[in-house]
XYZ file of C-alpha atoms in Angstrom:
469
model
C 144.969 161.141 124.125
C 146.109 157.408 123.373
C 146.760 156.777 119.407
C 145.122 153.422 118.362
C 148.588 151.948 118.227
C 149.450 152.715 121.603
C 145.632 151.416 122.784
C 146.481 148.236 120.978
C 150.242 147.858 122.721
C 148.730 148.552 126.057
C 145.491 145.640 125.427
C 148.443 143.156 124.329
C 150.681 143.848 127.567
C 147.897 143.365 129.509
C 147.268 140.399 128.132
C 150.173 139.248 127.866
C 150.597 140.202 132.033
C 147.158 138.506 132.547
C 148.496 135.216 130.930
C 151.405 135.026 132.765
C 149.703 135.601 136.084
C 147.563 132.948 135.120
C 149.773 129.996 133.842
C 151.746 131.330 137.153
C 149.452 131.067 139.756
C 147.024 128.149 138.915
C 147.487 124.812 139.636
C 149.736 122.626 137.946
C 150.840 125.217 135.379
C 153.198 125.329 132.622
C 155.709 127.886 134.102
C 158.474 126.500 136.226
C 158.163 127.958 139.508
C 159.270 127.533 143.307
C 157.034 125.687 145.688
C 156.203 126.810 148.913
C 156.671 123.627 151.282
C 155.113 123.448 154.892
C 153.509 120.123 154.243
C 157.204 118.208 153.801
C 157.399 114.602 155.920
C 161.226 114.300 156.849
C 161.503 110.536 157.019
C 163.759 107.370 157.625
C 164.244 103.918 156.911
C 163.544 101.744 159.911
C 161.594 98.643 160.680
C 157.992 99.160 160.562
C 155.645 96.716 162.412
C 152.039 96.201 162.778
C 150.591 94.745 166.266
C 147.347 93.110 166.958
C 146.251 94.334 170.436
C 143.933 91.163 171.952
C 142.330 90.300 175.320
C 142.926 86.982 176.329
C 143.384 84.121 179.117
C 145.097 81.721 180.395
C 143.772 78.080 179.936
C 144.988 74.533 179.652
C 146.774 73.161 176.997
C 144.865 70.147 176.321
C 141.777 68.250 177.926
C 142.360 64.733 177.802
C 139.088 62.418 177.698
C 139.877 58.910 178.831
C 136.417 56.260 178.874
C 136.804 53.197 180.924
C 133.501 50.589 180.414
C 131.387 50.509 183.165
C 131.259 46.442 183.815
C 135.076 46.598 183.587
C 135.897 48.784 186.709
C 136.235 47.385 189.688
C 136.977 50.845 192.015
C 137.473 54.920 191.210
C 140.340 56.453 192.642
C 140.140 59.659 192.197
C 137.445 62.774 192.385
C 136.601 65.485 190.391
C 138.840 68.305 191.316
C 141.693 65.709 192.001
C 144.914 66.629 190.759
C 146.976 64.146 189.085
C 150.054 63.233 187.976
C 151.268 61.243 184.616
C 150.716 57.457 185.566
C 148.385 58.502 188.487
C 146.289 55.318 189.023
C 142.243 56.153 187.768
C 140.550 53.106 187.749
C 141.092 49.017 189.448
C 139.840 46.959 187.067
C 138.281 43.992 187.099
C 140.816 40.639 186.126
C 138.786 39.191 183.473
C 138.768 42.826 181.418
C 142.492 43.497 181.561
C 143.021 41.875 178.208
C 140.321 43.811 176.387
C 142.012 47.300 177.370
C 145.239 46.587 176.125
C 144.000 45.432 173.258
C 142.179 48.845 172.768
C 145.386 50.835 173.946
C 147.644 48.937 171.651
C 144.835 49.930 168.675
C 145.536 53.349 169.636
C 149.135 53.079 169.671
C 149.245 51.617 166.357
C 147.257 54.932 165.086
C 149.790 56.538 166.517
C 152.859 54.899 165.246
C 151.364 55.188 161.709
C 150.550 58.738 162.367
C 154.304 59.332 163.337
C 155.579 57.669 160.282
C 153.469 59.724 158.247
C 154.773 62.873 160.284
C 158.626 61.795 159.359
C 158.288 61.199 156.046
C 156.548 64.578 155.631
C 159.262 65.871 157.527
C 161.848 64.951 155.179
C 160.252 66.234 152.303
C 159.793 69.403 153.335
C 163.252 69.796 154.913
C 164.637 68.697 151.442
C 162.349 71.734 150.240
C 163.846 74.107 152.348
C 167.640 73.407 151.867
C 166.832 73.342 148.086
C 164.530 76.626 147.500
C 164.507 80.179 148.888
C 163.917 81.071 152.978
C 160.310 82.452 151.518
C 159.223 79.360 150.103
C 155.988 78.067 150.703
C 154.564 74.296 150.670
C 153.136 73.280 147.245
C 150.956 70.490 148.287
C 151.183 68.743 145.253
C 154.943 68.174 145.703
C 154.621 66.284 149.164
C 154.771 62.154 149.171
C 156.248 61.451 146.151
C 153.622 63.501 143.614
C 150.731 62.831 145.596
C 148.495 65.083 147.783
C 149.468 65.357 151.048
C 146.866 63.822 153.746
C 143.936 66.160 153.854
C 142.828 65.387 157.057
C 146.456 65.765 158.399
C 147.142 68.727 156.326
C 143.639 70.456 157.913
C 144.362 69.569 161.639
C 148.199 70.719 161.278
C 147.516 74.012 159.639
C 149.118 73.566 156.903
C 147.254 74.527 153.778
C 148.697 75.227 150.297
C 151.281 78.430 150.371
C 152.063 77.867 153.749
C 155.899 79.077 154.435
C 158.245 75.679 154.095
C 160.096 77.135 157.235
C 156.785 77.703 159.083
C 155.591 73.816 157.755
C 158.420 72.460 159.086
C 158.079 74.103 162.579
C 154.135 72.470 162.889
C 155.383 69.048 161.755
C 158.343 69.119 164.556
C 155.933 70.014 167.228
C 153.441 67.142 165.914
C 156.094 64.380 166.083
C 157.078 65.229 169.009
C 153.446 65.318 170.821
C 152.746 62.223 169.026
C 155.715 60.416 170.683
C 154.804 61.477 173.419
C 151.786 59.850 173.323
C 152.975 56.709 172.304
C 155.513 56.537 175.343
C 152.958 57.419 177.758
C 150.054 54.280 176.094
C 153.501 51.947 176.949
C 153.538 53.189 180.374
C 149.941 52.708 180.630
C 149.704 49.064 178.971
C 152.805 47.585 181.266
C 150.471 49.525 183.904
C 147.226 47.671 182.809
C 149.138 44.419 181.810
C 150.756 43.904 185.095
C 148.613 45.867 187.880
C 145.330 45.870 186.311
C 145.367 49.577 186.911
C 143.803 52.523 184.005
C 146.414 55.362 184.577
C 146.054 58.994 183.437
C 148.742 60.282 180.750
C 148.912 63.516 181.494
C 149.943 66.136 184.842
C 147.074 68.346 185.519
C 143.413 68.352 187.186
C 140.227 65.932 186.750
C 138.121 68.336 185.341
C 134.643 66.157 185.463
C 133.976 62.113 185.547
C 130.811 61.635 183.263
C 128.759 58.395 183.237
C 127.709 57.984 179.714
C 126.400 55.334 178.796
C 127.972 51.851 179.228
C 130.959 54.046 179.799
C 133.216 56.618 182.769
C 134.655 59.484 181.029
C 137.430 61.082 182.873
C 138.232 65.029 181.392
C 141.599 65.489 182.670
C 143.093 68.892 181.584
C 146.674 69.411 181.793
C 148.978 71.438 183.931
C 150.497 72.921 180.915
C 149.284 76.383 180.331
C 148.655 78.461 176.659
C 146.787 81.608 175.891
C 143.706 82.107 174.723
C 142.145 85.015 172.394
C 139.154 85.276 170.163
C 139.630 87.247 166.886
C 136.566 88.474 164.437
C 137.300 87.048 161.121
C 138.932 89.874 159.615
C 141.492 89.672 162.234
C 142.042 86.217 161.413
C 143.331 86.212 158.101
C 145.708 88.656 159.477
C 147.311 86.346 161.651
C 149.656 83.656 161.116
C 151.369 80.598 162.751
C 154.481 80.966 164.211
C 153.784 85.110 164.829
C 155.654 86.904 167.548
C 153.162 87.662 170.337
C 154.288 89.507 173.539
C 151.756 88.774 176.422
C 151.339 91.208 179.715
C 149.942 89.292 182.917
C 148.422 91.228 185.086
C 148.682 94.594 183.688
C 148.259 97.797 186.229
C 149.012 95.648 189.314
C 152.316 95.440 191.231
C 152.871 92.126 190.172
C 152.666 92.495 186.577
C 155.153 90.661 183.602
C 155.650 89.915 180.194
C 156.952 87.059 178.119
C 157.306 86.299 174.737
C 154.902 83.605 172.594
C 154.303 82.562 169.633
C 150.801 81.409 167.502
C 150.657 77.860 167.724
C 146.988 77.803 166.621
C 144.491 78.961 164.284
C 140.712 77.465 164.880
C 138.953 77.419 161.527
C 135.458 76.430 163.050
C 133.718 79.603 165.263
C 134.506 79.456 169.056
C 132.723 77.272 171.312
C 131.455 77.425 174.979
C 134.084 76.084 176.823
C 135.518 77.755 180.671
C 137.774 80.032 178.524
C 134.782 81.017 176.303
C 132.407 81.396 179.067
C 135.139 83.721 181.695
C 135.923 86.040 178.550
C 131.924 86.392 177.926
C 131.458 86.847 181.954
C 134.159 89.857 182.044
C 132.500 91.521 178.765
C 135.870 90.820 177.106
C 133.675 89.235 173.778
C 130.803 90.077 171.997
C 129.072 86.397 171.656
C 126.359 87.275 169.355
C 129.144 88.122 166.401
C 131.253 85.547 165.060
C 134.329 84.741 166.424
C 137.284 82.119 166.343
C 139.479 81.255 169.025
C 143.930 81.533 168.813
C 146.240 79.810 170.805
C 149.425 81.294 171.842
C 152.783 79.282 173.045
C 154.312 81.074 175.820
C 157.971 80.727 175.779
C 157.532 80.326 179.830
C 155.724 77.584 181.394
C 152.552 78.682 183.479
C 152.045 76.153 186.310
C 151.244 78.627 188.942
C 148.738 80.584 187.089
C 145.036 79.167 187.245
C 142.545 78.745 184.520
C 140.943 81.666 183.952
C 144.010 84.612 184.421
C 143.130 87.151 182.200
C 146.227 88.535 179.930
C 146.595 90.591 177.493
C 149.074 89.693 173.634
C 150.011 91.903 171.216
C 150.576 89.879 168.254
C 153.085 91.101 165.473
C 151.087 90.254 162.116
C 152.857 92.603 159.872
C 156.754 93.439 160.022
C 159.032 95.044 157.360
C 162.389 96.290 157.484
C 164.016 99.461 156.210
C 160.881 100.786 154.716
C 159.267 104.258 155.179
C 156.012 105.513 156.747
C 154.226 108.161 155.247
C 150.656 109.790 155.554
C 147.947 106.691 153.926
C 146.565 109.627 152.042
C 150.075 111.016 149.956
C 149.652 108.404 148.116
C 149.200 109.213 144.660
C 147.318 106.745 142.135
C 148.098 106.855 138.510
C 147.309 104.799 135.630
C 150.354 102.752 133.549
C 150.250 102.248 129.712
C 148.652 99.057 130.235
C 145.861 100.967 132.326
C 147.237 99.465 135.537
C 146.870 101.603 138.645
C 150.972 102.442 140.114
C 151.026 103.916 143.169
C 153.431 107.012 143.231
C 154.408 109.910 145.519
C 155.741 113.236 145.361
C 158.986 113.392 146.448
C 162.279 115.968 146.488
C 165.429 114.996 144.706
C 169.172 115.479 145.591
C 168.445 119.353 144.468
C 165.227 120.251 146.233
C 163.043 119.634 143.085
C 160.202 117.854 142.863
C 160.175 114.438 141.461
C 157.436 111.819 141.705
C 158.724 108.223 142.450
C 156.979 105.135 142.277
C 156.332 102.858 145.287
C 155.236 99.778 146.624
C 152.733 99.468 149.351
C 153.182 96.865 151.896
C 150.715 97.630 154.745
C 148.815 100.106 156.522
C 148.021 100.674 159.978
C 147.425 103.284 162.582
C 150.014 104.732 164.246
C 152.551 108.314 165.101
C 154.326 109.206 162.518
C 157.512 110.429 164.069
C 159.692 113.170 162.124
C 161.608 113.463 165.264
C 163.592 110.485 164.618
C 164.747 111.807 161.434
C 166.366 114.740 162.427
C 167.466 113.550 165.829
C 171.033 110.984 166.298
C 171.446 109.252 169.111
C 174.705 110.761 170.767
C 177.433 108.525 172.916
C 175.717 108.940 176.014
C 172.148 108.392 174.122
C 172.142 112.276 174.279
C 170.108 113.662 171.614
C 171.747 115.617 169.271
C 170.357 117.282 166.182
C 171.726 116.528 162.475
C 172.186 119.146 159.669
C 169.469 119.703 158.168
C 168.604 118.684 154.678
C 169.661 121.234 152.191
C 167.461 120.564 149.608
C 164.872 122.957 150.895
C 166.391 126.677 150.862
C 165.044 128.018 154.291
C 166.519 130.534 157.521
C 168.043 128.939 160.259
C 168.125 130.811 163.256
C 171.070 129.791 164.889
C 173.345 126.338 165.037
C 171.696 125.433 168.205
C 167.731 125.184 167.202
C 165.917 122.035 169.503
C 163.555 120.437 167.126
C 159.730 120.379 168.095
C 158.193 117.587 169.328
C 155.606 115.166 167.313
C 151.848 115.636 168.937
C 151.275 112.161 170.276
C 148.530 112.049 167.359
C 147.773 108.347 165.684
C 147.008 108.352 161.947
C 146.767 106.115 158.957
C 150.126 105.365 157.859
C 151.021 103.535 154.825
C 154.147 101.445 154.719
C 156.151 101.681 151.485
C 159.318 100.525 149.909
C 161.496 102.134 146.625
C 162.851 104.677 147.346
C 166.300 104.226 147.736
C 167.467 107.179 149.889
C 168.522 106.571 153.835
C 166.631 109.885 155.057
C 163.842 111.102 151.919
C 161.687 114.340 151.923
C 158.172 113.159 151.167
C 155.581 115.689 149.781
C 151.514 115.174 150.394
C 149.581 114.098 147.099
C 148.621 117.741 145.909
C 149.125 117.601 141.961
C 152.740 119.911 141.315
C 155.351 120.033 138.270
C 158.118 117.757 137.998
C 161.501 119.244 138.598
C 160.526 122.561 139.849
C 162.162 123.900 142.791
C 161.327 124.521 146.155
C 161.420 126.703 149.456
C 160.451 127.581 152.615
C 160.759 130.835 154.265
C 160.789 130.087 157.950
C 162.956 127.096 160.312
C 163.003 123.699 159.957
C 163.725 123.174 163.270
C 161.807 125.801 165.530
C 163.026 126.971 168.786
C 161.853 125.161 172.278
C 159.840 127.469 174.324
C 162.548 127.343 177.169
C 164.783 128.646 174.930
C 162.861 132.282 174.749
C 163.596 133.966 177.280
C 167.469 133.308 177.093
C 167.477 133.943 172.973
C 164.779 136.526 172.664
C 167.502 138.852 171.158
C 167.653 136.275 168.026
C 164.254 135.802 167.410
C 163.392 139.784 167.741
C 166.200 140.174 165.488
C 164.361 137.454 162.978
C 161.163 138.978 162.755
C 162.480 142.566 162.662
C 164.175 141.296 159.122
């Protein structure tokens, strides 16, 4: 029979074993001790970017309304579905009203001529901005024209609103002056037209859309041959986008004749879509929902479109998010912590140089759906874009099977994956959120790199030989 004293050794060790199974095996505890990784992301820097998938369609650049008075004509030339060219003759008019037009049309070029003085001046300001300030500056609108605010109404129809990139201002200003010299050649082609034929001329290449009595006045709607692209966003999806965004736009996708090009946003509406034919084919092919809100894009293409009609349906992917060298991890590893000044830092768990944990704060720049490919770290691209497979990290101790293991492919699975930037390796070992200690070690028992199933039945040997250890 036990004496006391041994009873009373025997309750401590057991306590003591207790304890230490305890503070072992809970969560988060107090003992140093190896963690078993399967959940590891093997990642690398690369350019992350986040695209905008849109339906859209082709449509004219601009619709040009031109209004002749009614007791000034004298004949019609042309007919609704006519095309035209720039300086096609419109409209004889009558002697005795020859002098009125130009007097309107040289009105209207003196708008213009004021407008484009405006335009230069703005110009100049703004390019003074960029060459003295960073590449990421953006226009302060209260240091445009000398101290004062910079024309509302011109600031509005431009797109350019306070904290607008300098680089991007610039680019909407260029494009102005040079439709609004355009206009001003083409009202001196049509007053020397007027002044010496008595002849009302149309400015623009493209297709008399309607001629509208109204009034005391004909209205010709003329829209051009130039082409753009049209998409409708929700409003969400338009504060995501941008001027001056990289769009790629497929024509014709499936079909034998199908092709890309490259565009760019050249327009933001900031008043909800309209009916117009655009409007009306995207409704007709169920490509919009009409009863939500929506506001309608226009994309450049760097290709011109004459031989496509009104109404070709496209599709653009528009880039609205792009950062380079950054990392891609699961949205959900992030970890959220609180600062001293009760700020929320966003962190995650991490290995160091020796396979122990660490947890390293980060900086989130985006999120969006998409694979997350561990493929790409582990895989080089060989001389004869051969893949070939890289050592593997040693900072988790693991069994390699042989030299020659074929790393498993990524499930073509899309998930929430948050962008981030600081840490400062090339190739980092991410860890999911789960709360661990900081500088314990890790392992884990079993390959990286697993063998391809085509591979069994020629290295069988190996892998009996593995499990039989």
């Amino acid at each position: 029979m036990l004496s006391k004293k041994a009873k009373i050794i025997a309750v401590i060790m057991g306590l003591i074993v207790v304890v230490n199974a305890y503070l072992l095996l809970k969560d988060n505890d107090v003992i140093l001790k190896k963690y078993y990784i399967n959940d590891a992301h093997f990642a690398v820097a690369k350019d992350h970017e986040k695209m905008l998938p849109l339906d859209a369609i082709v449509t004219s650049s601009n619709e040009h309304f031109i209004a002749a008075p009614v007791q000034a004509v004298n004949e019609v030339l042309v007919t609704e579905g006519q095309t035209v060219n720039v300086l096609s003759e419109l409209v004889v008019f009558k002697q005795q009203q020859t002098e009125k037009e130009v007097a309107l049309l040289q009105t209207e070029r003196a708008a213009y001529t004021t407008e484009l003085a405006e335009l230069e001046k703005v110009f100049l300001q703004l390019d003074s901005m960029s060459s003295e300030t960073q590449p990421n500056s953006s226009v302060a609108s209260d240091s445009i024209n000398d101290g004062e605010t910079l024309n509302v109404n011109l600031s509005v129809e431009l797109g350019i609103e306070q904290g607008t990139p300098t680089a991007e201002g610039i680019a909407i200003i260029q494009r102005a002056i040079a439709e609004t010299t355009r206009q001003i050649e083409l009202l001196d082609s049509q007053i020397t037209q007027l002044s010496e034929y008595n002849l009302l001329t149309s400015p623009v290449e493209g297709v008399v859309k309607e001629i509208v009595l109204e009034g005391d006045s004909i209205i010709f709607n003329i829209q051009s041959s130039n082409k753009k692209i049209i998409a409708y966003v929700t409003p969400k999806q338009w504060q995501e986008i941008e001027l001056e965004q990289f769009t790629e736009i497929t024509l014709f996708e499936g079909q034998d004749n199908e092709f890309t090009l490259d565009g760019v946003v050249s327009e933001k509406q900031q008043i909800p879509a309209r009916n117009s034919i655009a409007f009306e084919e995207m409704k007709r092919h169920e490509k919009i929902n009409s009863s939500e809100t929506i506001y309608e894009i226009s994309i450049l293409p760097n290709e011109d479109l004459f031989d496509l009609p009104v109404g070709t349906l496209a599709s653009a992917n528009i880039t609205v998010n792009q950062v380079f060298d950054s990392f891609g991890i699961h949205e959900d590893w992030l970890v959220q912590k609180a600062t001293d000044e009760d700020e929320e830092t966003q962190y995650v768990y991490m290995l160091d140089e020796n396979g122990k944990t660490t947890l390293a704060s980060v900086e989130e720049l985006f999120t969006y759906q998409t694979k997350l490919n561990q493929r790409e770290a582990l895989l080089i691209e060989g001389e004869e874009e051969e893949e070939v497979v890289q050592e593997t990290s040693p900072r988790i101790q693991t069994v390699k099977l042989t030299d020659e293991n074929v790393v498993k492919e990524d499930k073509d699975e899309l998930t929430n994956v948050a962008v981030i930037s600081g840490p400062n390796e090339l190739s980092p070992i991410f860890l999911n959120e789960k709360e661990r200690n900081l500088n314990a070690p890790t392992f884990r028992p079993y390959p990286l790199q697993l063998f391809d199933r085509s591979q069994i039945d020629s290295q069988w040997q190996l892998i009996l030989e593995y499990w039989l250890k």
